[in-house]
mmCIF file of C-alpha atoms and ligand atoms in Angstrom:
data_model
loop_
_atom_site.group_PDB
_atom_site.id
_atom_site.type_symbol
_atom_site.label_atom_id
_atom_site.label_comp_id
_atom_site.label_asym_id
_atom_site.label_seq_id
_atom_site.Cartn_x
_atom_site.Cartn_y
_atom_site.Cartn_z
ATOM 1 C CA MET A 700 -25.689 0.736 13.109
ATOM 2 C CA SER A 701 -27.973 -1.106 10.728
ATOM 3 C CA GLU A 702 -28.318 -4.888 10.338
ATOM 4 C CA GLN A 703 -28.556 -4.156 6.608
ATOM 5 C CA PRO A 704 -25.861 -1.523 6.025
ATOM 6 C CA THR A 705 -25.231 0.094 2.668
ATOM 7 C CA VAL A 706 -21.847 -0.753 1.185
ATOM 8 C CA LEU A 707 -20.479 1.214 -1.760
ATOM 9 C CA VAL A 708 -17.742 -0.564 -3.719
ATOM 10 C CA VAL A 709 -15.688 1.528 -6.121
ATOM 11 C CA GLY A 710 -13.532 -0.843 -8.103
ATOM 12 C CA SER A 711 -12.705 -3.352 -10.773
ATOM 13 C CA ILE A 712 -14.840 -5.817 -12.688
ATOM 14 C CA ASN A 713 -12.973 -8.563 -14.563
ATOM 15 C CA MET A 714 -13.655 -11.725 -16.474
ATOM 16 C CA ASP A 715 -11.297 -14.351 -15.059
ATOM 17 C CA MET A 716 -9.740 -16.841 -17.489
ATOM 18 C CA VAL A 717 -8.688 -19.732 -15.373
ATOM 19 C CA VAL A 718 -6.562 -22.790 -16.050
ATOM 20 C CA ARG A 719 -5.468 -25.390 -13.490
ATOM 21 C CA VAL A 720 -1.779 -26.342 -13.543
ATOM 22 C CA PRO A 721 0.106 -29.117 -11.712
ATOM 23 C CA GLN A 722 2.626 -26.501 -10.590
ATOM 24 C CA MET A 723 3.316 -22.878 -11.534
ATOM 25 C CA PRO A 724 5.614 -22.666 -14.572
ATOM 26 C CA ALA A 725 9.130 -21.348 -13.954
ATOM 27 C CA PRO A 726 10.365 -18.559 -16.281
ATOM 28 C CA GLY A 727 10.914 -20.126 -19.714
ATOM 29 C CA GLN A 728 9.010 -23.310 -18.788
ATOM 30 C CA THR A 729 5.848 -24.559 -20.525
ATOM 31 C CA VAL A 730 3.476 -26.676 -18.461
ATOM 32 C CA ALA A 731 0.341 -28.490 -19.607
ATOM 33 C CA GLY A 732 -2.730 -27.036 -17.914
ATOM 34 C CA GLU A 733 -6.021 -28.779 -17.288
ATOM 35 C CA GLY A 734 -9.370 -27.395 -18.355
ATOM 36 C CA PHE A 735 -10.126 -23.764 -19.052
ATOM 37 C CA ALA A 736 -12.975 -21.685 -17.692
ATOM 38 C CA THR A 737 -14.166 -18.114 -17.766
ATOM 39 C CA SER A 738 -15.581 -17.000 -14.449
ATOM 40 C CA PRO A 739 -16.727 -13.619 -13.038
ATOM 41 C CA GLY A 740 -14.099 -11.793 -11.011
ATOM 42 C CA GLY A 741 -12.325 -8.511 -10.368
ATOM 43 C CA LYS A 742 -11.446 -7.525 -6.814
ATOM 44 C CA GLY A 743 -14.081 -4.779 -6.697
ATOM 45 C CA ALA A 744 -16.882 -6.935 -8.069
ATOM 46 C CA ASN A 745 -15.875 -9.891 -5.860
ATOM 47 C CA GLN A 746 -15.992 -7.687 -2.759
ATOM 48 C CA ALA A 747 -19.387 -6.324 -3.834
ATOM 49 C CA VAL A 748 -20.699 -9.897 -4.200
ATOM 50 C CA ALA A 749 -19.288 -10.775 -0.769
ATOM 51 C CA ALA A 750 -21.025 -7.759 0.795
ATOM 52 C CA ALA A 751 -24.329 -8.532 -0.948
ATOM 53 C CA ARG A 752 -24.262 -12.228 0.042
ATOM 54 C CA ALA A 753 -23.494 -11.145 3.618
ATOM 55 C CA GLY A 754 -26.810 -9.292 3.564
ATOM 56 C CA ALA A 755 -25.797 -5.684 2.864
ATOM 57 C CA ASP A 756 -27.390 -3.330 0.380
ATOM 58 C CA CYS A 757 -24.589 -3.038 -2.101
ATOM 59 C CA ILE A 758 -23.881 -0.423 -4.760
ATOM 60 C CA MET A 759 -21.151 -0.956 -7.360
ATOM 61 C CA LEU A 760 -19.417 1.928 -9.098
ATOM 62 C CA GLY A 761 -17.202 0.800 -11.967
ATOM 63 C CA ARG A 762 -16.789 0.312 -15.698
ATOM 64 C CA VAL A 763 -17.026 -2.577 -18.147
ATOM 65 C CA GLY A 764 -16.399 -2.658 -21.889
ATOM 66 C CA ASP A 765 -19.103 -2.786 -24.561
ATOM 67 C CA ASP A 766 -18.513 -6.496 -25.213
ATOM 68 C CA PRO A 767 -20.063 -9.847 -24.230
ATOM 69 C CA PHE A 768 -17.879 -10.115 -21.078
ATOM 70 C CA GLY A 769 -19.003 -6.672 -19.935
ATOM 71 C CA HIS A 770 -22.697 -7.445 -20.420
ATOM 72 C CA LYS A 771 -22.369 -10.824 -18.682
ATOM 73 C CA LEU A 772 -20.458 -9.414 -15.698
ATOM 74 C CA ARG A 773 -23.005 -6.643 -15.169
ATOM 75 C CA ASP A 774 -25.838 -9.201 -15.330
ATOM 76 C CA VAL A 775 -24.302 -11.533 -12.741
ATOM 77 C CA LEU A 776 -23.829 -8.627 -10.314
ATOM 78 C CA ILE A 777 -27.473 -7.619 -10.793
ATOM 79 C CA ASP A 778 -28.494 -11.259 -10.166
ATOM 80 C CA ASP A 779 -26.738 -10.980 -6.808
ATOM 81 C CA GLY A 780 -28.940 -7.980 -5.981
ATOM 82 C CA ILE A 781 -26.179 -5.395 -6.468
ATOM 83 C CA ASN A 782 -27.207 -1.954 -7.660
ATOM 84 C CA CYS A 783 -25.330 -1.513 -10.962
ATOM 85 C CA ASP A 784 -26.912 1.773 -12.084
ATOM 86 C CA ASN A 785 -23.412 3.242 -11.867
ATOM 87 C CA VAL A 786 -21.560 0.488 -13.705
ATOM 88 C CA LYS A 787 -20.946 2.281 -16.977
ATOM 89 C CA THR A 788 -20.299 0.666 -20.334
ATOM 90 C CA THR A 789 -17.204 2.099 -21.988
ATOM 91 C CA PRO A 790 -17.333 2.136 -25.796
ATOM 92 C CA GLU A 791 -14.400 0.787 -27.804
ATOM 93 C CA THR A 792 -12.695 -0.587 -24.706
ATOM 94 C CA ALA A 793 -12.332 -4.193 -23.633
ATOM 95 C CA THR A 794 -13.723 -5.352 -20.311
ATOM 96 C CA GLY A 795 -11.024 -6.007 -17.700
ATOM 97 C CA THR A 796 -9.658 -9.546 -17.734
ATOM 98 C CA ALA A 797 -7.496 -11.656 -15.452
ATOM 99 C CA MET A 798 -5.382 -14.645 -16.502
ATOM 100 C CA ILE A 799 -5.306 -16.999 -13.546
ATOM 101 C CA MET A 800 -3.345 -20.183 -12.948
ATOM 102 C CA VAL A 801 -4.442 -22.334 -10.022
ATOM 103 C CA ASP A 802 -1.983 -25.002 -8.884
ATOM 104 C CA SER A 803 -2.593 -28.397 -7.273
ATOM 105 C CA LEU A 804 -2.525 -26.812 -3.797
ATOM 106 C CA GLY A 805 -5.217 -24.308 -4.810
ATOM 107 C CA GLU A 806 -2.767 -21.375 -4.794
ATOM 108 C CA ASN A 807 -3.145 -18.867 -7.621
ATOM 109 C CA SER A 808 -1.037 -16.549 -9.772
ATOM 110 C CA ILE A 809 -2.885 -13.712 -11.469
ATOM 111 C CA VAL A 810 -2.088 -11.290 -14.283
ATOM 112 C CA ILE A 811 -4.680 -8.584 -14.903
ATOM 113 C CA SER A 812 -5.341 -6.526 -17.984
ATOM 114 C CA GLY A 813 -7.173 -3.435 -16.715
ATOM 115 C CA GLY A 814 -9.216 -2.576 -19.821
ATOM 116 C CA ALA A 815 -12.329 -0.564 -18.938
ATOM 117 C CA ASN A 816 -11.363 -0.493 -15.241
ATOM 118 C CA LEU A 817 -8.628 1.970 -16.189
ATOM 119 C CA ALA A 818 -11.230 4.273 -17.765
ATOM 120 C CA LEU A 819 -12.874 4.837 -14.362
ATOM 121 C CA THR A 820 -11.789 8.399 -13.589
ATOM 122 C CA PRO A 821 -12.430 10.969 -10.840
ATOM 123 C CA ASP A 822 -15.059 12.445 -13.204
ATOM 124 C CA ASP A 823 -17.077 9.259 -12.661
ATOM 125 C CA ILE A 824 -16.807 9.710 -8.901
ATOM 126 C CA PHE A 825 -17.233 13.398 -8.034
ATOM 127 C CA PRO A 826 -20.790 13.778 -9.468
ATOM 128 C CA ARG A 827 -21.928 10.725 -7.439
ATOM 129 C CA GLY A 828 -22.012 12.378 -4.014
ATOM 130 C CA GLU A 829 -25.494 10.936 -3.381
ATOM 131 C CA LEU A 830 -24.067 7.382 -3.358
ATOM 132 C CA PHE A 831 -21.557 8.345 -0.681
ATOM 133 C CA GLU A 832 -24.383 10.044 1.228
ATOM 134 C CA LEU A 833 -26.269 6.715 1.207
ATOM 135 C CA ALA A 834 -23.280 4.513 2.086
ATOM 136 C CA ASP A 835 -22.247 3.469 5.585
ATOM 137 C CA ILE A 836 -18.924 2.182 4.342
ATOM 138 C CA VAL A 837 -16.902 2.511 1.129
ATOM 139 C CA VAL A 838 -14.693 -0.347 -0.067
ATOM 140 C CA LEU A 839 -11.742 0.321 -2.387
ATOM 141 C CA GLN A 840 -8.959 -1.692 -4.045
ATOM 142 C CA LEU A 841 -6.183 -0.736 -6.465
ATOM 143 C CA GLU A 842 -7.223 -2.213 -9.831
ATOM 144 C CA ILE A 843 -8.547 1.215 -10.914
ATOM 145 C CA PRO A 844 -6.442 4.389 -11.372
ATOM 146 C CA LEU A 845 -4.980 5.733 -8.118
ATOM 147 C CA GLN A 846 -6.436 9.207 -8.727
ATOM 148 C CA THR A 847 -9.883 7.587 -8.834
ATOM 149 C CA VAL A 848 -9.229 5.851 -5.524
ATOM 150 C CA ARG A 849 -8.174 9.228 -4.083
ATOM 151 C CA ALA A 850 -11.364 10.875 -5.407
ATOM 152 C CA ALA A 851 -13.488 8.164 -3.753
ATOM 153 C CA MET A 852 -11.590 8.654 -0.480
ATOM 154 C CA ASP A 853 -12.223 12.434 -0.640
ATOM 155 C CA LEU A 854 -15.950 11.983 -1.161
ATOM 156 C CA ALA A 855 -16.183 9.261 1.492
ATOM 157 C CA ARG A 856 -14.561 11.582 4.028
ATOM 158 C CA ARG A 857 -16.812 14.480 3.014
ATOM 159 C CA HIS A 858 -19.854 12.260 3.624
ATOM 160 C CA ARG A 859 -18.400 10.719 6.791
ATOM 161 C CA CYS A 860 -18.412 7.131 5.492
ATOM 162 C CA LYS A 861 -15.909 4.654 6.829
ATOM 163 C CA ILE A 862 -13.268 3.603 4.286
ATOM 164 C CA VAL A 863 -11.828 0.112 3.839
ATOM 165 C CA LEU A 864 -8.872 -0.128 1.452
ATOM 166 C CA ASP A 865 -7.671 -3.462 0.120
ATOM 167 C CA PRO A 866 -4.228 -2.380 -1.166
ATOM 168 C CA SER A 867 -4.131 -4.860 -4.009
ATOM 169 C CA PRO A 868 -2.376 -5.031 -6.365
ATOM 170 C CA ILE A 869 0.405 -2.949 -4.807
ATOM 171 C CA PRO A 870 1.664 -0.264 -7.163
ATOM 172 C CA GLY A 871 5.464 0.264 -7.048
ATOM 173 C CA ARG A 872 5.100 2.461 -3.962
ATOM 174 C CA LEU A 873 1.878 3.044 -2.046
ATOM 175 C CA PRO A 874 1.446 6.851 -1.817
ATOM 176 C CA ASP A 875 1.174 8.177 1.766
ATOM 177 C CA GLU A 876 -2.309 9.632 1.288
ATOM 178 C CA LEU A 877 -3.725 6.154 0.604
ATOM 179 C CA PHE A 878 -3.051 5.212 4.221
ATOM 180 C CA ALA A 879 -5.650 7.765 5.407
ATOM 181 C CA VAL A 880 -8.359 5.101 5.672
ATOM 182 C CA ASP A 881 -10.219 3.511 8.582
ATOM 183 C CA ILE A 882 -9.072 -0.012 7.768
ATOM 184 C CA ILE A 883 -6.385 -1.331 5.426
ATOM 185 C CA THR A 884 -6.572 -5.061 4.562
ATOM 186 C CA PRO A 885 -3.353 -6.301 2.924
ATOM 187 C CA ASN A 886 -2.434 -9.953 2.700
ATOM 188 C CA ALA A 887 0.949 -10.967 4.063
ATOM 189 C CA LEU A 888 2.704 -10.592 0.701
ATOM 190 C CA GLU A 889 1.241 -7.121 0.138
ATOM 191 C CA ALA A 890 2.215 -6.079 3.679
ATOM 192 C CA GLU A 891 5.751 -7.271 2.912
ATOM 193 C CA GLN A 892 5.762 -5.306 -0.348
ATOM 194 C CA ILE A 893 4.644 -2.141 1.468
ATOM 195 C CA THR A 894 7.032 -2.391 4.420
ATOM 196 C CA GLY A 895 9.948 -4.390 2.994
ATOM 197 C CA MET A 896 9.759 -6.763 6.019
ATOM 198 C CA GLN A 897 9.128 -10.495 5.816
ATOM 199 C CA THR A 898 6.109 -11.670 7.790
ATOM 200 C CA LEU A 899 7.154 -15.174 8.734
ATOM 201 C CA GLU A 900 6.312 -15.140 12.407
ATOM 202 C CA GLU A 901 3.767 -13.538 14.658
ATOM 203 C CA ARG A 902 6.130 -10.961 16.177
ATOM 204 C CA VAL A 903 6.998 -9.632 12.704
ATOM 205 C CA ASP A 904 3.334 -9.761 11.616
ATOM 206 C CA ARG A 905 2.513 -7.362 14.449
ATOM 207 C CA GLN A 906 5.401 -5.065 13.643
ATOM 208 C CA VAL A 907 4.385 -4.909 9.992
ATOM 209 C CA ALA A 908 0.704 -4.302 10.794
ATOM 210 C CA SER A 909 1.730 -1.558 13.251
ATOM 211 C CA MET A 910 3.879 0.107 10.589
ATOM 212 C CA LEU A 911 0.798 0.527 8.378
ATOM 213 C CA VAL A 912 -1.067 2.110 11.303
ATOM 214 C CA GLU A 913 1.902 4.429 11.887
ATOM 215 C CA ARG A 914 1.625 5.526 8.247
ATOM 216 C CA GLY A 915 -1.963 6.687 8.899
ATOM 217 C CA ALA A 916 -4.437 3.782 8.765
ATOM 218 C CA GLY A 917 -6.955 3.639 11.609
ATOM 219 C CA ALA A 918 -6.397 -0.119 11.718
ATOM 220 C CA THR A 919 -4.649 -2.884 9.836
ATOM 221 C CA VAL A 920 -6.503 -6.137 9.375
ATOM 222 C CA MET A 921 -3.902 -8.399 7.814
ATOM 223 C CA LYS A 922 -4.864 -11.593 6.005
ATOM 224 C CA ILE A 923 -2.221 -14.152 6.865
ATOM 225 C CA GLY A 924 -3.628 -17.139 5.012
ATOM 226 C CA ASN A 925 -3.459 -20.389 6.945
ATOM 227 C CA ARG A 926 -2.412 -18.425 10.055
ATOM 228 C CA GLY A 927 -5.747 -16.538 10.075
ATOM 229 C CA SER A 928 -5.743 -12.769 10.445
ATOM 230 C CA LEU A 929 -4.295 -10.068 12.633
ATOM 231 C CA VAL A 930 -5.872 -6.827 13.834
ATOM 232 C CA VAL A 931 -3.764 -3.870 14.982
ATOM 233 C CA SER A 932 -5.529 -0.554 15.535
ATOM 234 C CA ALA A 933 -4.404 2.985 16.257
ATOM 235 C CA GLU A 934 -6.258 2.695 19.592
ATOM 236 C CA GLY A 935 -3.900 -0.106 20.607
ATOM 237 C CA GLU A 936 -6.211 -3.064 19.959
ATOM 238 C CA ILE A 937 -4.280 -6.174 18.953
ATOM 239 C CA ALA A 938 -6.021 -9.428 18.140
ATOM 240 C CA ARG A 939 -4.887 -12.588 16.382
ATOM 241 C CA LEU A 940 -7.799 -14.511 14.914
ATOM 242 C CA ALA A 941 -7.184 -18.199 14.284
ATOM 243 C CA PRO A 942 -8.079 -19.709 10.909
ATOM 244 C CA TYR A 943 -10.811 -22.225 10.109
ATOM 245 C CA ARG A 944 -9.596 -25.573 8.786
ATOM 246 C CA ILE A 945 -11.048 -26.433 5.393
ATOM 247 C CA ASP A 946 -10.107 -28.441 2.301
ATOM 248 C CA ILE A 947 -8.663 -25.983 -0.189
ATOM 249 C CA VAL A 948 -9.854 -26.211 -3.801
ATOM 250 C CA ASP A 949 -8.990 -22.723 -5.089
ATOM 251 C CA THR A 950 -7.859 -19.669 -3.107
ATOM 252 C CA THR A 951 -8.896 -17.169 -5.833
ATOM 253 C CA GLY A 952 -11.151 -14.468 -4.372
ATOM 254 C CA ALA A 953 -10.687 -15.621 -0.751
ATOM 255 C CA GLY A 954 -9.149 -12.267 0.155
ATOM 256 C CA ASP A 955 -12.095 -10.496 -1.473
ATOM 257 C CA ALA A 956 -14.603 -12.610 0.467
ATOM 258 C CA PHE A 957 -12.635 -11.607 3.567
ATOM 259 C CA THR A 958 -12.607 -7.865 2.830
ATOM 260 C CA GLY A 959 -16.264 -7.654 1.722
ATOM 261 C CA ASN A 960 -17.410 -9.451 4.865
ATOM 262 C CA LEU A 961 -15.126 -7.435 7.101
ATOM 263 C CA ALA A 962 -16.694 -4.224 5.760
ATOM 264 C CA VAL A 963 -20.243 -5.468 6.351
ATOM 265 C CA ALA A 964 -19.443 -6.750 9.838
ATOM 266 C CA VAL A 965 -17.819 -3.428 10.816
ATOM 267 C CA ALA A 966 -20.751 -1.481 9.363
ATOM 268 C CA ARG A 967 -23.071 -3.656 11.477
ATOM 269 C CA GLY A 968 -21.234 -2.421 14.564
ATOM 270 C CA ASN A 969 -19.089 -5.475 15.356
ATOM 271 C CA SER A 970 -15.718 -4.930 17.032
ATOM 272 C CA LEU A 971 -12.738 -5.213 14.683
ATOM 273 C CA ALA A 972 -11.761 -8.561 16.215
ATOM 274 C CA ASP A 973 -15.272 -9.990 15.796
ATOM 275 C CA ALA A 974 -15.470 -8.637 12.249
ATOM 276 C CA ALA A 975 -12.095 -10.214 11.401
ATOM 277 C CA GLN A 976 -13.301 -13.570 12.770
ATOM 278 C CA ILE A 977 -16.369 -13.431 10.500
ATOM 279 C CA ALA A 978 -14.098 -12.439 7.604
ATOM 280 C CA ASN A 979 -11.805 -15.417 8.382
ATOM 281 C CA ALA A 980 -14.777 -17.762 8.050
ATOM 282 C CA ALA A 981 -15.858 -16.135 4.774
ATOM 283 C CA GLY A 982 -12.318 -16.325 3.346
ATOM 284 C CA ALA A 983 -12.001 -19.985 4.364
ATOM 285 C CA LEU A 984 -15.297 -20.935 2.713
ATOM 286 C CA ALA A 985 -14.297 -19.117 -0.468
ATOM 287 C CA CYS A 986 -11.324 -21.511 -0.753
ATOM 288 C CA THR A 987 -13.563 -24.582 -0.802
ATOM 289 C CA LYS A 988 -14.977 -24.002 -4.295
ATOM 290 C CA PHE A 989 -13.639 -23.129 -7.721
ATOM 291 C CA GLY A 990 -13.562 -19.511 -8.932
ATOM 292 C CA ALA A 991 -13.880 -16.079 -7.360
ATOM 293 C CA GLN A 992 -17.534 -14.931 -7.313
ATOM 294 C CA THR A 993 -18.770 -18.522 -7.747
ATOM 295 C CA ALA A 994 -17.113 -19.437 -4.425
ATOM 296 C CA ILE A 995 -18.156 -16.499 -2.243
ATOM 297 C CA PRO A 996 -20.319 -17.720 0.643
ATOM 298 C CA THR A 997 -23.672 -16.443 1.851
ATOM 299 C CA TRP A 998 -24.198 -15.207 5.399
ATOM 300 C CA ASP A 999 -25.967 -18.503 6.281
ATOM 301 C CA GLU A 1000 -22.964 -20.546 5.137
ATOM 302 C CA ILE A 1001 -20.639 -18.323 7.172
ATOM 303 C CA ARG A 1002 -22.855 -18.563 10.257
ATOM 304 C CA ILE A 1003 -23.004 -22.358 10.000
ATOM 305 C CA LEU A 1004 -19.200 -22.698 9.723
ATOM 306 C CA MET A 1005 -18.757 -20.421 12.742
ATOM 307 C CA GLU A 1006 -21.269 -22.455 14.759
ATOM 308 C CA ASP A 1007 -19.814 -25.808 13.700
ATOM 309 C CA GLN A 1008 -16.100 -25.168 14.049
ATOM 310 C CA GLN A 1009 -13.894 -23.549 16.654
ATOM 311 C CA PRO A 1010 -11.130 -21.810 14.695
ATOM 312 C CA GLN A 1011 -7.691 -23.278 15.463
HETATM 313 O O1 RIB B 190 -8.692 -11.328 -5.962
HETATM 314 C C1 RIB B 190 -9.015 -12.172 -7.028
HETATM 315 C C2 RIB B 190 -9.284 -11.357 -8.254
HETATM 316 O O2 RIB B 190 -8.103 -10.692 -8.642
HETATM 317 C C3 RIB B 190 -9.692 -12.154 -9.459
HETATM 318 O O3 RIB B 190 -11.078 -12.350 -9.540
HETATM 319 C C4 RIB B 190 -9.120 -11.360 -10.623
HETATM 320 O O4 RIB B 190 -10.068 -10.806 -11.463
HETATM 321 C C5 RIB B 190 -8.242 -10.285 -9.980
HETATM 322 O O5 RIB B 190 -8.870 -9.081 -9.946
#
């Protein structure tokens, strides 16, 4: 296992349009927001940034539109040292966008408009076998077409790379074949959507995480917000990792910081429990600043938090 693993992210690239609100509007309600900002995002791109800042060699495979957002988003990924040779520009298509409201507690609500992300097809994936040959681990999410996710899983398996799937956003029903991954990383709400069970207490958390393993995942690493994270593996490993206590500014992208760091830590040969603890620290730090990519911590910041604070 290498200290500097190669992480291949196949996924979305969005421009986030963010407004802060005192509270989320109810249906039919208008609320006055505060400030407006555009900020680089997209679950795939955020996870790529997390992996790169954790010290991995990172390759991004995705699509942007031929517009100012697309050019900007590609540039910021390159500035983070991410190989974007396979981020294609799609003519006559808008770059993916996300409308995000962040409330006074830092919680977010997100609506995405897929744009060029939806033009990423299996034909973009199958000729790129050499990237999967290079990669130690492949990271996937669900903001691109499901058949493209399946194609990436096929190639990853053919080239014996580990697969991490962040099942977000959940489509109506998660097809069975998408559980055939090494690690699935839902948050509590996504785990509830997949299983139909409410994860309000630790006993149910475990049951829900186990259900995802029973459906075929090698392990579930569930992000349970201010309760930390939970690991349940097919080998019977169960670990509950306590959260770090931080002042929350904006939770956007925290799950992506978690998943990107989890992938790097696993590729470096850490146990799942140790990797989830590192991911907890990364996710916590990502909540302390505004925005998605702008808030993703570096490995040094993660290391310092882990040295300074015992998770509780
Ligand atoms: O996970 C946060 C991300 O979800 C945002 O950056 C937004 O673009 C959506 O993809």
